[in-house]
Short mmCIF file of C-alpha atoms in Angstrom, two decimals:
data_model
loop_
_atom_site.label_atom_id
_atom_site.label_comp_id
_atom_site.label_asym_id
_atom_site.label_seq_id
_atom_site.Cartn_x
_atom_site.Cartn_y
_atom_site.Cartn_z
CA MET A 1 41.60 -69.45 -96.65
CA PRO A 2 41.71 -71.63 -93.50
CA GLN A 3 38.50 -72.02 -91.54
CA GLU A 4 38.41 -70.31 -88.14
CA VAL A 5 38.01 -72.65 -85.21
CA GLY A 6 37.41 -72.50 -81.51
CA ALA A 7 37.30 -69.46 -79.30
CA VAL A 8 38.40 -66.93 -81.94
CA HIS A 9 35.51 -67.93 -84.19
CA THR A 10 33.02 -67.70 -81.31
CA VAL A 11 34.26 -64.32 -80.04
CA LYS A 12 34.39 -62.85 -83.55
CA HIS A 13 30.78 -63.82 -84.26
CA TRP A 14 29.66 -62.68 -80.81
CA PHE A 15 31.08 -59.21 -81.47
CA SER A 16 29.52 -59.00 -84.93
CA ASP A 17 26.07 -60.20 -83.78
CA SER A 18 25.71 -58.85 -80.25
CA LEU A 19 25.09 -55.24 -79.28
CA ILE A 20 26.10 -56.20 -75.75
CA GLY A 21 29.48 -57.49 -76.95
CA GLN A 22 30.07 -54.36 -78.99
CA GLY A 23 29.01 -52.21 -76.03
CA LEU A 24 31.44 -53.99 -73.70
CA LEU A 25 34.25 -53.44 -76.18
CA VAL A 26 33.44 -49.71 -76.47
CA LEU A 27 33.24 -49.40 -72.68
CA VAL A 28 36.61 -51.09 -72.16
CA LEU A 29 38.20 -48.93 -74.87
CA GLY A 30 36.63 -45.76 -73.45
CA VAL A 31 37.83 -46.49 -69.92
CA GLY A 32 41.26 -47.54 -71.20
CA LEU A 33 41.69 -44.38 -73.26
CA GLY A 34 40.53 -42.28 -70.30
CA ALA A 35 43.11 -43.99 -68.11
CA LEU A 36 45.80 -43.50 -70.74
CA PHE A 37 45.20 -39.82 -71.45
CA ARG A 38 43.81 -38.62 -68.10
CA ARG A 39 46.06 -40.33 -65.58
CA ASP A 40 45.73 -37.61 -62.94
CA GLU A 41 41.91 -37.74 -62.85
CA HIS A 42 39.87 -40.02 -60.60
CA PRO A 43 39.24 -43.53 -62.02
CA GLY A 44 35.51 -43.07 -61.44
CA LEU A 45 35.58 -40.28 -64.03
CA TRP A 46 37.15 -42.69 -66.52
CA VAL A 47 34.27 -45.10 -66.00
CA VAL A 48 31.62 -42.35 -66.27
CA GLN A 49 33.17 -41.01 -69.50
CA GLY A 50 33.50 -44.55 -70.88
CA ALA A 51 29.83 -45.19 -70.07
CA LEU A 52 28.83 -41.94 -71.79
CA TYR A 53 30.82 -42.84 -74.91
CA THR A 54 29.28 -46.31 -74.85
CA ALA A 55 25.74 -44.92 -74.58
CA VAL A 56 26.29 -42.61 -77.58
CA VAL A 57 27.89 -45.31 -79.73
CA MET A 58 25.32 -47.96 -78.81
CA GLY A 59 22.42 -45.58 -79.45
CA THR A 60 23.84 -44.81 -82.88
CA LEU A 61 24.36 -48.52 -83.64
CA ALA A 62 20.85 -49.40 -82.48
CA VAL A 63 19.31 -46.74 -84.73
CA GLN A 64 21.38 -47.92 -87.71
CA ARG A 65 20.42 -51.55 -87.08
CA HIS A 66 16.75 -50.60 -86.80
CA ARG A 67 16.85 -48.66 -90.08
CA THR A 68 18.59 -51.52 -91.87
CA ALA A 69 16.15 -54.06 -90.43
CA ARG A 70 13.22 -51.90 -91.57
CA ALA A 71 14.71 -51.50 -95.07
CA THR A 72 15.36 -55.22 -95.51
CA GLY A 73 12.42 -56.63 -93.59
CA VAL A 74 14.49 -59.05 -91.48
CA GLY A 75 16.07 -59.09 -88.02
CA PRO A 76 19.59 -58.11 -86.97
CA ARG A 77 20.88 -61.71 -86.80
CA THR A 78 19.85 -62.35 -90.41
CA ILE A 79 21.46 -59.07 -91.45
CA ALA A 80 24.70 -60.07 -89.70
CA ASP A 81 24.65 -63.48 -91.44
CA LEU A 82 24.02 -61.86 -94.81
CA GLY A 83 26.79 -59.35 -94.12
CA ARG A 84 29.19 -62.24 -93.57
CA LYS A 85 28.06 -63.82 -96.83
CA ILE A 86 28.57 -60.52 -98.64
CA ARG A 87 32.11 -60.16 -97.24
CA HIS A 88 32.88 -63.71 -98.43
CA ARG A 89 31.19 -63.04 -101.78
CA GLU A 90 28.71 -65.89 -101.28
CA VAL A 91 25.51 -65.62 -103.30
CA PRO A 92 22.61 -67.46 -101.62
CA ARG A 93 20.62 -70.02 -103.57
CA ASP A 94 17.32 -69.47 -101.76
CA PRO A 95 15.19 -66.92 -103.69
CA GLU A 96 13.84 -65.28 -100.51
CA GLU A 97 17.33 -64.92 -99.05
CA ARG A 98 18.54 -63.52 -102.38
CA ALA A 99 15.76 -60.92 -102.33
CA VAL A 100 16.69 -59.88 -98.78
CA MET A 101 20.37 -59.72 -99.72
CA ARG A 102 19.50 -57.61 -102.78
CA ARG A 103 17.61 -55.15 -100.55
CA LEU A 104 20.52 -55.12 -98.07
CA VAL A 105 23.08 -54.46 -100.82
CA ASP A 106 20.95 -51.68 -102.30
CA ASP A 107 20.44 -50.11 -98.87
CA GLU A 108 24.16 -50.22 -98.03
CA LEU A 109 25.16 -48.85 -101.43
CA GLY A 110 22.68 -46.02 -100.98
CA LYS A 111 24.18 -45.16 -97.58
CA ILE A 112 27.71 -45.18 -98.96
CA GLU A 113 26.79 -43.05 -101.97
CA ARG A 114 24.85 -40.54 -99.84
CA GLY A 115 27.78 -40.32 -97.44
CA GLY A 116 30.10 -39.80 -100.38
CA ARG A 117 28.60 -36.39 -101.04
CA TRP A 118 30.01 -35.07 -97.78
CA LEU A 119 33.24 -37.08 -97.83
CA PRO A 120 35.41 -34.44 -99.57
CA TYR A 121 34.33 -31.83 -97.03
CA TRP A 122 35.06 -34.10 -94.04
CA LEU A 123 38.42 -35.10 -95.45
CA GLY A 124 39.20 -31.47 -96.23
CA VAL A 125 38.44 -30.44 -92.64
CA MET A 126 40.65 -33.25 -91.36
CA GLY A 127 43.44 -32.13 -93.69
CA LEU A 128 43.07 -28.53 -92.54
CA VAL A 129 43.32 -29.63 -88.91
CA ALA A 130 46.50 -31.57 -89.70
CA VAL A 131 48.03 -28.60 -91.54
CA GLY A 132 46.96 -26.27 -88.73
CA LEU A 133 48.67 -28.51 -86.17
CA LEU A 134 51.81 -28.55 -88.29
CA VAL A 135 51.82 -24.75 -88.45
CA LEU A 136 51.22 -24.46 -84.70
CA GLY A 137 53.98 -26.98 -84.07
CA ALA A 138 56.39 -25.05 -86.27
CA ILE A 139 55.53 -21.78 -84.53
CA ARG A 140 55.89 -23.24 -81.03
CA GLY A 141 59.04 -25.17 -81.89
CA SER A 142 57.60 -28.62 -81.14
CA LEU A 143 57.29 -30.00 -84.63
CA GLY A 144 57.69 -33.67 -83.62
CA TYR A 145 54.28 -34.08 -81.97
CA SER A 146 52.52 -32.05 -84.67
CA LEU A 147 54.21 -34.02 -87.42
CA GLY A 148 53.18 -37.28 -85.74
CA VAL A 149 49.54 -36.19 -85.54
CA ALA A 150 49.62 -34.98 -89.16
CA VAL A 151 50.99 -38.33 -90.32
CA LEU A 152 48.28 -40.16 -88.35
CA VAL A 153 45.57 -37.96 -89.86
CA ALA A 154 46.97 -38.52 -93.36
CA ALA A 155 47.08 -42.29 -92.74
CA PHE A 156 43.50 -42.20 -91.45
CA ILE A 157 42.32 -40.29 -94.54
CA LEU A 158 44.07 -42.81 -96.80
CA TRP A 159 42.52 -45.70 -94.85
CA ILE A 160 39.03 -44.15 -95.21
CA LEU A 161 39.47 -43.78 -98.96
CA LEU A 162 40.82 -47.32 -99.41
CA MET A 163 38.09 -48.91 -97.29
CA ARG A 164 35.39 -46.95 -99.11
CA ARG A 165 36.77 -48.07 -102.46
CA ARG A 166 37.00 -51.70 -101.30
CA THR A 167 33.48 -51.66 -99.85
CA LEU A 168 31.98 -50.07 -102.95
CA GLY A 169 33.69 -52.68 -105.12
CA LEU A 170 32.38 -55.47 -102.91
CA TYR A 171 28.79 -54.21 -102.96
CA HIS A 172 28.83 -53.53 -106.71
CA HIS A 173 30.17 -57.06 -107.27
CA MET A 174 27.39 -58.53 -105.09
CA ARG A 175 24.73 -56.45 -106.86
CA ALA A 176 25.93 -57.75 -110.23
CA ALA A 177 26.17 -61.35 -108.94
CA LEU A 178 22.64 -61.20 -107.52
CA ARG A 179 21.25 -59.84 -110.79
CA GLU A 180 23.01 -62.37 -113.04
CA ASN A 181 22.09 -65.40 -110.93
CA GLY A 182 18.54 -64.31 -110.20
#
């Protein structure tokens, strides 16, 4: 795989490491979506709604980062670096870094497995919403929009399942690699 260079590399790492970068991205997306879907409202309302969405998302991210930092005993920058190593399947040689990565992998696997208990219910609710929209579309005679939303919901459900499977495989691989090399 070719090595990233230049501005793309810098921006990518800035977004993965910086809460400010992630907050700016959420704000821009929130304002943009407000402008796209609420064209007839005042632009100030778009900004206020975008700021509200940003505050909620950033609060959630800060709490998650704090919990992960507490579980692993290291700061957010180290966690981000270890996350990159995990995604690239790199096992550290330093025993202290290996111990931190082991705690991080165990913590992330625990989160995924705990979330997996509720996953069928969430996916079922999403499926019911899609089916309900299809029925409403058929009743009202505007099946095109309802069918489009149902396809998007089905694609989103499939994406969730595939990403969960991929992530579980990655973390189980790293857990095994950390145990066999340590």
